Amino acid sequence: DTAVSQTPKYLVTQMGNDKSIKCEQNLGHDTMYWYKQDSKKFLKIMFSYNNKELIINETVPNRFSPKSPDKAHLNLHINSLELGDSAVYFCASSLRQGFGYTFGSGTRLTVV
Amino acid sequence: KNEVEQSPQNLTAQEGEFITINCSYSVGISALHWLQQHPGGGIVSLFMLSSGKKKHGRLIATINIQEKHSSLHITASHPRDSAVYICAVRYEDTGNQFYFGTGTSLTVIP
């Protein structure tokens, strides 16, 4: 019944590895987002997709690549992980762009 | 331009107290969103408003567009209200993207 689900919830990995975080929403929303929450609890937009099309791509290293196979899924792939990538990553969706959000429970990524 | 400021940053209150958390922004917005992040990390949408006032249970959100300011009030606070409260705004001229404040960490003591 979870509206926006992210997997995994926790991810610990070594520097240099490549990892993916998956996100799925069953709300029928058109728009999905990835946010990064840093150690100071500040949420920053990374990407936004509307109906599988990229609409927002903030200044994020190109090691981060989002993939949206359909409008219910937005996955985040990270290449060559660095220590500074350690953070909590939140997926969210909205009925349409900018109109209310439903957040996933977050993925805590720790790079060692 | 995209600064969203919240105050206070940290707040400790006794159970039963009336709590106010403030959010201010610098330019015109089309909507403002209040969110609650639980200690476990989950984020819940509380209110989205563009004018006036909204109420849900013990929570009240107000916005003054002219003064570029919004407040979130909690009446009869309870320890389960302990969370981080985040304000986010959608600016008029930057499309539909929300910009988030740094949050207010609230602790309600029994």
PDB file of C-alpha atoms in Angstrom:
ATOM      1  CA  ASP A   1       0.000   0.000   0.000  1.00  0.00           C
ATOM      2  CA  THR A   2       3.040   2.271   0.202  1.00  0.00           C
ATOM      3  CA  ALA A   3       2.489   5.275  -2.041  1.00  0.00           C
ATOM      4  CA  VAL A   4       6.123   6.093  -2.840  1.00  0.00           C
ATOM      5  CA  SER A   5       8.559   3.317  -2.119  1.00  0.00           C
ATOM      6  CA  GLN A   6      12.324   3.467  -2.292  1.00  0.00           C
ATOM      7  CA  THR A   7      14.796   0.637  -2.129  1.00  0.00           C
ATOM      8  CA  PRO A   8      17.099   0.043  -0.464  1.00  0.00           C
ATOM      9  CA  LYS A   9      16.459   1.920   2.789  1.00  0.00           C
ATOM     10  CA  TYR A  10      20.123   1.718   3.744  1.00  0.00           C
ATOM     11  CA  LEU A  11      23.131   1.387   1.474  1.00  0.00           C
ATOM     12  CA  VAL A  12      26.738   1.150   2.624  1.00  0.00           C
ATOM     13  CA  THR A  13      29.353   0.898  -0.078  1.00  0.00           C
ATOM     14  CA  GLN A  14      32.987   1.607  -0.809  1.00  0.00           C
ATOM     15  CA  MET A  15      34.366   4.550  -2.708  1.00  0.00           C
ATOM     16  CA  GLY A  16      34.533   3.972  -6.421  1.00  0.00           C
ATOM     17  CA  ASN A  17      31.609   1.575  -6.587  1.00  0.00           C
ATOM     18  CA  ASP A  18      28.531   2.040  -8.754  1.00  0.00           C
ATOM     19  CA  LYS A  19      25.134   1.757  -7.103  1.00  0.00           C
ATOM     20  CA  SER A  20      21.464   2.284  -7.886  1.00  0.00           C
ATOM     21  CA  ILE A  21      18.496   3.402  -5.832  1.00  0.00           C
ATOM     22  CA  LYS A  22      15.030   2.502  -7.047  1.00  0.00           C
ATOM     23  CA  CYS A  23      11.812   4.450  -6.638  1.00  0.00           C
ATOM     24  CA  GLU A  24       8.269   3.508  -7.494  1.00  0.00           C
ATOM     25  CA  GLN A  25       4.983   5.325  -6.944  1.00  0.00           C
ATOM     26  CA  ASN A  26       1.498   3.854  -7.201  1.00  0.00           C
ATOM     27  CA  LEU A  27      -0.373   7.153  -6.984  1.00  0.00           C
ATOM     28  CA  GLY A  28      -0.769   7.725 -10.705  1.00  0.00           C
ATOM     29  CA  HIS A  29       1.308  10.893 -10.420  1.00  0.00           C
ATOM     30  CA  ASP A  30       2.872  12.402 -13.526  1.00  0.00           C
ATOM     31  CA  THR A  31       5.972  13.897 -11.935  1.00  0.00           C
ATOM     32  CA  MET A  32       8.753  12.311  -9.917  1.00  0.00           C
ATOM     33  CA  TYR A  33      11.766  13.836  -8.179  1.00  0.00           C
ATOM     34  CA  TRP A  34      15.026  12.988  -6.531  1.00  0.00           C
ATOM     35  CA  TYR A  35      16.195  15.090  -3.588  1.00  0.00           C
ATOM     36  CA  LYS A  36      19.414  14.939  -1.616  1.00  0.00           C
ATOM     37  CA  GLN A  37      19.339  15.769   2.084  1.00  0.00           C
ATOM     38  CA  ASP A  38      22.711  16.712   3.461  1.00  0.00           C
ATOM     39  CA  SER A  39      24.044  16.464   7.001  1.00  0.00           C
ATOM     40  CA  LYS A  40      22.427  19.781   7.860  1.00  0.00           C
ATOM     41  CA  LYS A  41      19.021  18.407   6.859  1.00  0.00           C
ATOM     42  CA  PHE A  42      18.796  20.658   3.811  1.00  0.00           C
ATOM     43  CA  LEU A  43      16.738  19.171   0.969  1.00  0.00           C
ATOM     44  CA  LYS A  44      18.064  19.981  -2.487  1.00  0.00           C
ATOM     45  CA  ILE A  45      16.452  19.058  -5.785  1.00  0.00           C
ATOM     46  CA  MET A  46      18.555  16.891  -8.057  1.00  0.00           C
ATOM     47  CA  PHE A  47      16.261  15.778 -10.856  1.00  0.00           C
ATOM     48  CA  SER A  48      12.649  15.930 -11.884  1.00  0.00           C
ATOM     49  CA  TYR A  49      10.885  13.851 -14.509  1.00  0.00           C
ATOM     50  CA  ASN A  50       7.456  14.480 -15.942  1.00  0.00           C
ATOM     51  CA  ASN A  51       5.906  11.572 -17.821  1.00  0.00           C
ATOM     52  CA  LYS A  52       9.326   9.966 -18.284  1.00  0.00           C
ATOM     53  CA  GLU A  53      10.902  13.187 -19.582  1.00  0.00           C
ATOM     54  CA  LEU A  54      13.663  15.017 -17.747  1.00  0.00           C
ATOM     55  CA  ILE A  55      12.485  18.511 -16.828  1.00  0.00           C
ATOM     56  CA  ILE A  56      14.828  19.581 -14.045  1.00  0.00           C
ATOM     57  CA  ASN A  57      18.493  18.743 -13.857  1.00  0.00           C
ATOM     58  CA  GLU A  58      20.167  20.828 -11.211  1.00  0.00           C
ATOM     59  CA  THR A  59      23.907  21.149 -10.896  1.00  0.00           C
ATOM     60  CA  VAL A  60      24.667  17.572 -10.059  1.00  0.00           C
ATOM     61  CA  PRO A  61      27.845  15.690 -11.033  1.00  0.00           C
ATOM     62  CA  ASN A  62      27.323  13.637 -14.166  1.00  0.00           C
ATOM     63  CA  ARG A  63      28.171  10.567 -12.104  1.00  0.00           C
ATOM     64  CA  PHE A  64      24.503  10.748 -11.133  1.00  0.00           C
ATOM     65  CA  SER A  65      22.178   9.504 -13.843  1.00  0.00           C
ATOM     66  CA  PRO A  66      18.411   9.199 -13.432  1.00  0.00           C
ATOM     67  CA  LYS A  67      16.433   6.667 -15.419  1.00  0.00           C
ATOM     68  CA  SER A  68      12.665   6.656 -15.832  1.00  0.00           C
ATOM     69  CA  PRO A  69      11.446   3.514 -17.621  1.00  0.00           C
ATOM     70  CA  ASP A  70       7.828   4.614 -17.120  1.00  0.00           C
ATOM     71  CA  LYS A  71       6.063   7.361 -15.229  1.00  0.00           C
ATOM     72  CA  ALA A  72       5.689   5.203 -12.115  1.00  0.00           C
ATOM     73  CA  HIS A  73       9.424   4.623 -11.737  1.00  0.00           C
ATOM     74  CA  LEU A  74      12.422   6.897 -11.339  1.00  0.00           C
ATOM     75  CA  ASN A  75      15.701   5.218 -10.514  1.00  0.00           C
ATOM     76  CA  LEU A  76      18.954   6.905  -9.574  1.00  0.00           C
ATOM     77  CA  HIS A  77      22.254   5.424 -10.668  1.00  0.00           C
ATOM     78  CA  ILE A  78      25.483   6.705  -9.185  1.00  0.00           C
ATOM     79  CA  ASN A  79      28.880   5.900 -10.710  1.00  0.00           C
ATOM     80  CA  SER A  80      32.258   6.082  -8.999  1.00  0.00           C
ATOM     81  CA  LEU A  81      30.856   6.875  -5.569  1.00  0.00           C
ATOM     82  CA  GLU A  82      32.696   9.458  -3.480  1.00  0.00           C
ATOM     83  CA  LEU A  83      32.713  10.126   0.257  1.00  0.00           C
ATOM     84  CA  GLY A  84      30.780  13.356  -0.312  1.00  0.00           C
ATOM     85  CA  ASP A  85      27.908  11.419  -1.828  1.00  0.00           C
ATOM     86  CA  SER A  86      26.987  10.174   1.642  1.00  0.00           C
ATOM     87  CA  ALA A  87      23.545  11.581   2.389  1.00  0.00           C
ATOM     88  CA  VAL A  88      19.895  10.644   2.537  1.00  0.00           C
ATOM     89  CA  TYR A  89      18.267  10.543  -0.889  1.00  0.00           C
ATOM     90  CA  PHE A  90      14.525  11.094  -1.108  1.00  0.00           C
ATOM     91  CA  CYS A  91      12.283  10.226  -3.982  1.00  0.00           C
ATOM     92  CA  ALA A  92       9.010  12.132  -4.299  1.00  0.00           C
ATOM     93  CA  SER A  93       6.096  12.373  -6.669  1.00  0.00           C
ATOM     94  CA  SER A  94       3.372  14.885  -7.394  1.00  0.00           C
ATOM     95  CA  LEU A  95       0.153  14.766  -9.394  1.00  0.00           C
ATOM     96  CA  ARG A  96       1.642  17.320 -11.701  1.00  0.00           C
ATOM     97  CA  GLN A  97       4.734  19.451 -11.585  1.00  0.00           C
ATOM     98  CA  GLY A  98       4.911  21.557  -8.453  1.00  0.00           C
ATOM     99  CA  PHE A  99       1.538  20.568  -7.011  1.00  0.00           C
ATOM    100  CA  GLY A 100       1.968  18.902  -3.653  1.00  0.00           C
ATOM    101  CA  TYR A 101       4.421  16.206  -2.892  1.00  0.00           C
ATOM    102  CA  THR A 102       4.393  12.687  -1.541  1.00  0.00           C
ATOM    103  CA  PHE A 103       7.786  11.578  -0.335  1.00  0.00           C
ATOM    104  CA  GLY A 104       9.375   8.184  -0.081  1.00  0.00           C
ATOM    105  CA  SER A 105      10.950   7.162   3.210  1.00  0.00           C
ATOM    106  CA  GLY A 106      14.465   7.926   2.032  1.00  0.00           C
ATOM    107  CA  THR A 107      17.618   5.940   1.301  1.00  0.00           C
ATOM    108  CA  ARG A 108      20.559   6.524   3.606  1.00  0.00           C
ATOM    109  CA  LEU A 109      23.705   6.154   1.521  1.00  0.00           C
ATOM    110  CA  THR A 110      27.020   5.826   3.317  1.00  0.00           C
ATOM    111  CA  VAL A 111      30.199   5.750   1.283  1.00  0.00           C
ATOM    112  CA  VAL A 112      33.242   4.428   3.131  1.00  0.00           C
TER     113      VAL A 112
ATOM    114  CA  LYS B   1      16.878  35.010  -4.593  1.00  0.00           C
ATOM    115  CA  ASN B   2      15.983  31.471  -3.728  1.00  0.00           C
ATOM    116  CA  GLU B   3      16.502  31.804  -0.004  1.00  0.00           C
ATOM    117  CA  VAL B   4      13.860  30.383   2.248  1.00  0.00           C
ATOM    118  CA  GLU B   5      14.517  31.202   5.860  1.00  0.00           C
ATOM    119  CA  GLN B   6      12.963  29.500   8.842  1.00  0.00           C
ATOM    120  CA  SER B   7      13.007  30.477  12.473  1.00  0.00           C
ATOM    121  CA  PRO B   8      13.762  29.299  14.980  1.00  0.00           C
ATOM    122  CA  GLN B   9      16.213  26.644  13.883  1.00  0.00           C
ATOM    123  CA  ASN B  10      15.650  24.677  17.079  1.00  0.00           C
ATOM    124  CA  LEU B  11      12.738  24.833  19.466  1.00  0.00           C
ATOM    125  CA  THR B  12      12.052  23.040  22.729  1.00  0.00           C
ATOM    126  CA  ALA B  13       8.602  23.302  24.271  1.00  0.00           C
ATOM    127  CA  GLN B  14       6.670  21.815  27.161  1.00  0.00           C
ATOM    128  CA  GLU B  15       3.733  19.612  26.354  1.00  0.00           C
ATOM    129  CA  GLY B  16       0.592  21.683  25.941  1.00  0.00           C
ATOM    130  CA  GLU B  17       2.338  24.841  24.770  1.00  0.00           C
ATOM    131  CA  PHE B  18       1.287  26.785  21.693  1.00  0.00           C
ATOM    132  CA  ILE B  19       4.070  26.640  19.109  1.00  0.00           C
ATOM    133  CA  THR B  20       4.837  28.927  16.194  1.00  0.00           C
ATOM    134  CA  ILE B  21       7.356  28.246  13.450  1.00  0.00           C
ATOM    135  CA  ASN B  22       8.094  30.977  10.928  1.00  0.00           C
ATOM    136  CA  CYS B  23       9.067  30.946   7.265  1.00  0.00           C
ATOM    137  CA  SER B  24      10.073  33.944   5.197  1.00  0.00           C
ATOM    138  CA  TYR B  25      11.133  34.290   1.595  1.00  0.00           C
ATOM    139  CA  SER B  26      12.449  37.071  -0.569  1.00  0.00           C
ATOM    140  CA  VAL B  27      10.435  37.243  -3.803  1.00  0.00           C
ATOM    141  CA  GLY B  28       6.948  36.463  -5.029  1.00  0.00           C
ATOM    142  CA  ILE B  29       5.699  32.922  -4.750  1.00  0.00           C
ATOM    143  CA  SER B  30       2.787  31.005  -6.171  1.00  0.00           C
ATOM    144  CA  ALA B  31       2.563  28.427  -3.376  1.00  0.00           C
ATOM    145  CA  LEU B  32       4.080  27.467  -0.050  1.00  0.00           C
ATOM    146  CA  HIS B  33       4.351  23.985   1.361  1.00  0.00           C
ATOM    147  CA  TRP B  34       4.795  22.876   4.972  1.00  0.00           C
ATOM    148  CA  LEU B  35       6.271  19.435   5.537  1.00  0.00           C
ATOM    149  CA  GLN B  36       7.040  17.364   8.605  1.00  0.00           C
ATOM    150  CA  GLN B  37      10.042  15.068   8.831  1.00  0.00           C
ATOM    151  CA  HIS B  38       9.762  12.458  11.550  1.00  0.00           C
ATOM    152  CA  PRO B  39      12.746  11.406  13.667  1.00  0.00           C
ATOM    153  CA  GLY B  40      12.868   8.214  11.607  1.00  0.00           C
ATOM    154  CA  GLY B  41      13.391  10.293   8.461  1.00  0.00           C
ATOM    155  CA  GLY B  42      10.046  10.001   6.695  1.00  0.00           C
ATOM    156  CA  ILE B  43       8.620  13.205   5.190  1.00  0.00           C
ATOM    157  CA  VAL B  44       4.928  14.022   5.274  1.00  0.00           C
ATOM    158  CA  SER B  45       3.158  16.856   3.506  1.00  0.00           C
ATOM    159  CA  LEU B  46       1.141  18.954   5.978  1.00  0.00           C
ATOM    160  CA  PHE B  47      -0.228  21.890   4.018  1.00  0.00           C
ATOM    161  CA  MET B  48       0.077  23.595   0.690  1.00  0.00           C
ATOM    162  CA  LEU B  49      -1.294  27.116   0.562  1.00  0.00           C
ATOM    163  CA  SER B  50      -1.147  30.217  -1.559  1.00  0.00           C
ATOM    164  CA  SER B  51      -3.211  32.590   0.573  1.00  0.00           C
ATOM    165  CA  GLY B  52      -5.014  32.890   3.878  1.00  0.00           C
ATOM    166  CA  LYS B  53      -5.099  30.081   6.366  1.00  0.00           C
ATOM    167  CA  LYS B  54      -5.533  26.329   6.546  1.00  0.00           C
ATOM    168  CA  LYS B  55      -6.296  24.151   9.554  1.00  0.00           C
ATOM    169  CA  HIS B  56      -5.972  20.445  10.132  1.00  0.00           C
ATOM    170  CA  GLY B  57      -6.510  19.147  13.627  1.00  0.00           C
ATOM    171  CA  ARG B  58      -4.116  20.981  15.942  1.00  0.00           C
ATOM    172  CA  LEU B  59      -2.098  22.404  13.070  1.00  0.00           C
ATOM    173  CA  ILE B  60      -2.750  25.802  11.526  1.00  0.00           C
ATOM    174  CA  ALA B  61      -0.825  27.333   8.637  1.00  0.00           C
ATOM    175  CA  THR B  62      -1.109  30.979   7.643  1.00  0.00           C
ATOM    176  CA  ILE B  63       0.464  32.963   4.875  1.00  0.00           C
ATOM    177  CA  ASN B  64       0.809  36.693   4.291  1.00  0.00           C
ATOM    178  CA  ILE B  65       1.708  37.194   0.651  1.00  0.00           C
ATOM    179  CA  GLN B  66       2.428  40.922   1.010  1.00  0.00           C
ATOM    180  CA  GLU B  67       4.846  40.365   3.880  1.00  0.00           C
ATOM    181  CA  LYS B  68       6.326  37.223   2.249  1.00  0.00           C
ATOM    182  CA  HIS B  69       5.854  35.275   5.432  1.00  0.00           C
ATOM    183  CA  SER B  70       4.143  32.113   6.606  1.00  0.00           C
ATOM    184  CA  SER B  71       3.652  30.606  10.034  1.00  0.00           C
ATOM    185  CA  LEU B  72       2.903  27.107  11.188  1.00  0.00           C
ATOM    186  CA  HIS B  73       1.140  26.901  14.544  1.00  0.00           C
ATOM    187  CA  ILE B  74       0.674  23.854  16.721  1.00  0.00           C
ATOM    188  CA  THR B  75      -1.907  24.095  19.477  1.00  0.00           C
ATOM    189  CA  ALA B  76      -1.779  21.915  22.599  1.00  0.00           C
ATOM    190  CA  SER B  77       1.582  20.478  21.581  1.00  0.00           C
ATOM    191  CA  HIS B  78       2.358  16.860  22.305  1.00  0.00           C
ATOM    192  CA  PRO B  79       5.638  14.885  22.369  1.00  0.00           C
ATOM    193  CA  ARG B  80       4.568  13.118  19.171  1.00  0.00           C
ATOM    194  CA  ASP B  81       4.774  16.505  17.432  1.00  0.00           C
ATOM    195  CA  SER B  82       8.553  16.337  17.861  1.00  0.00           C
ATOM    196  CA  ALA B  83       9.937  16.464  14.341  1.00  0.00           C
ATOM    197  CA  VAL B  84      11.650  18.723  11.842  1.00  0.00           C
ATOM    198  CA  TYR B  85       9.232  21.106  10.119  1.00  0.00           C
ATOM    199  CA  ILE B  86      10.247  22.226   6.654  1.00  0.00           C
ATOM    200  CA  CYS B  87       8.902  25.125   4.628  1.00  0.00           C
ATOM    201  CA  ALA B  88       9.152  25.044   0.833  1.00  0.00           C
ATOM    202  CA  VAL B  89       8.157  27.711  -1.672  1.00  0.00           C
ATOM    203  CA  ARG B  90       7.339  27.710  -5.361  1.00  0.00           C
ATOM    204  CA  TYR B  91       8.548  30.944  -6.904  1.00  0.00           C
ATOM    205  CA  GLU B  92       6.415  32.733  -9.476  1.00  0.00           C
ATOM    206  CA  ASP B  93       9.085  33.013 -12.120  1.00  0.00           C
ATOM    207  CA  THR B  94      11.026  29.785 -11.771  1.00  0.00           C
ATOM    208  CA  GLY B  95       8.497  27.321 -13.044  1.00  0.00           C
ATOM    209  CA  ASN B  96       7.055  24.748 -10.739  1.00  0.00           C
ATOM    210  CA  GLN B  97      10.080  23.893  -8.676  1.00  0.00           C
ATOM    211  CA  PHE B  98       9.890  24.047  -4.870  1.00  0.00           C
ATOM    212  CA  TYR B  99      12.804  25.443  -2.875  1.00  0.00           C
ATOM    213  CA  PHE B 100      13.223  24.179   0.653  1.00  0.00           C
ATOM    214  CA  GLY B 101      14.146  25.914   3.877  1.00  0.00           C
ATOM    215  CA  THR B 102      16.606  24.357   6.290  1.00  0.00           C
ATOM    216  CA  GLY B 103      13.935  23.227   8.691  1.00  0.00           C
ATOM    217  CA  THR B 104      12.996  23.822  12.315  1.00  0.00           C
ATOM    218  CA  SER B 105      13.730  21.049  14.755  1.00  0.00           C
ATOM    219  CA  LEU B 106      10.974  20.847  17.379  1.00  0.00           C
ATOM    220  CA  THR B 107      11.213  18.867  20.599  1.00  0.00           C
ATOM    221  CA  VAL B 108       8.164  18.692  22.850  1.00  0.00           C
ATOM    222  CA  ILE B 109       8.947  17.573  26.382  1.00  0.00           C
ATOM    223  CA  PRO B 110       6.320  15.716  28.421  1.00  0.00           C
TER     224      PRO B 110
END
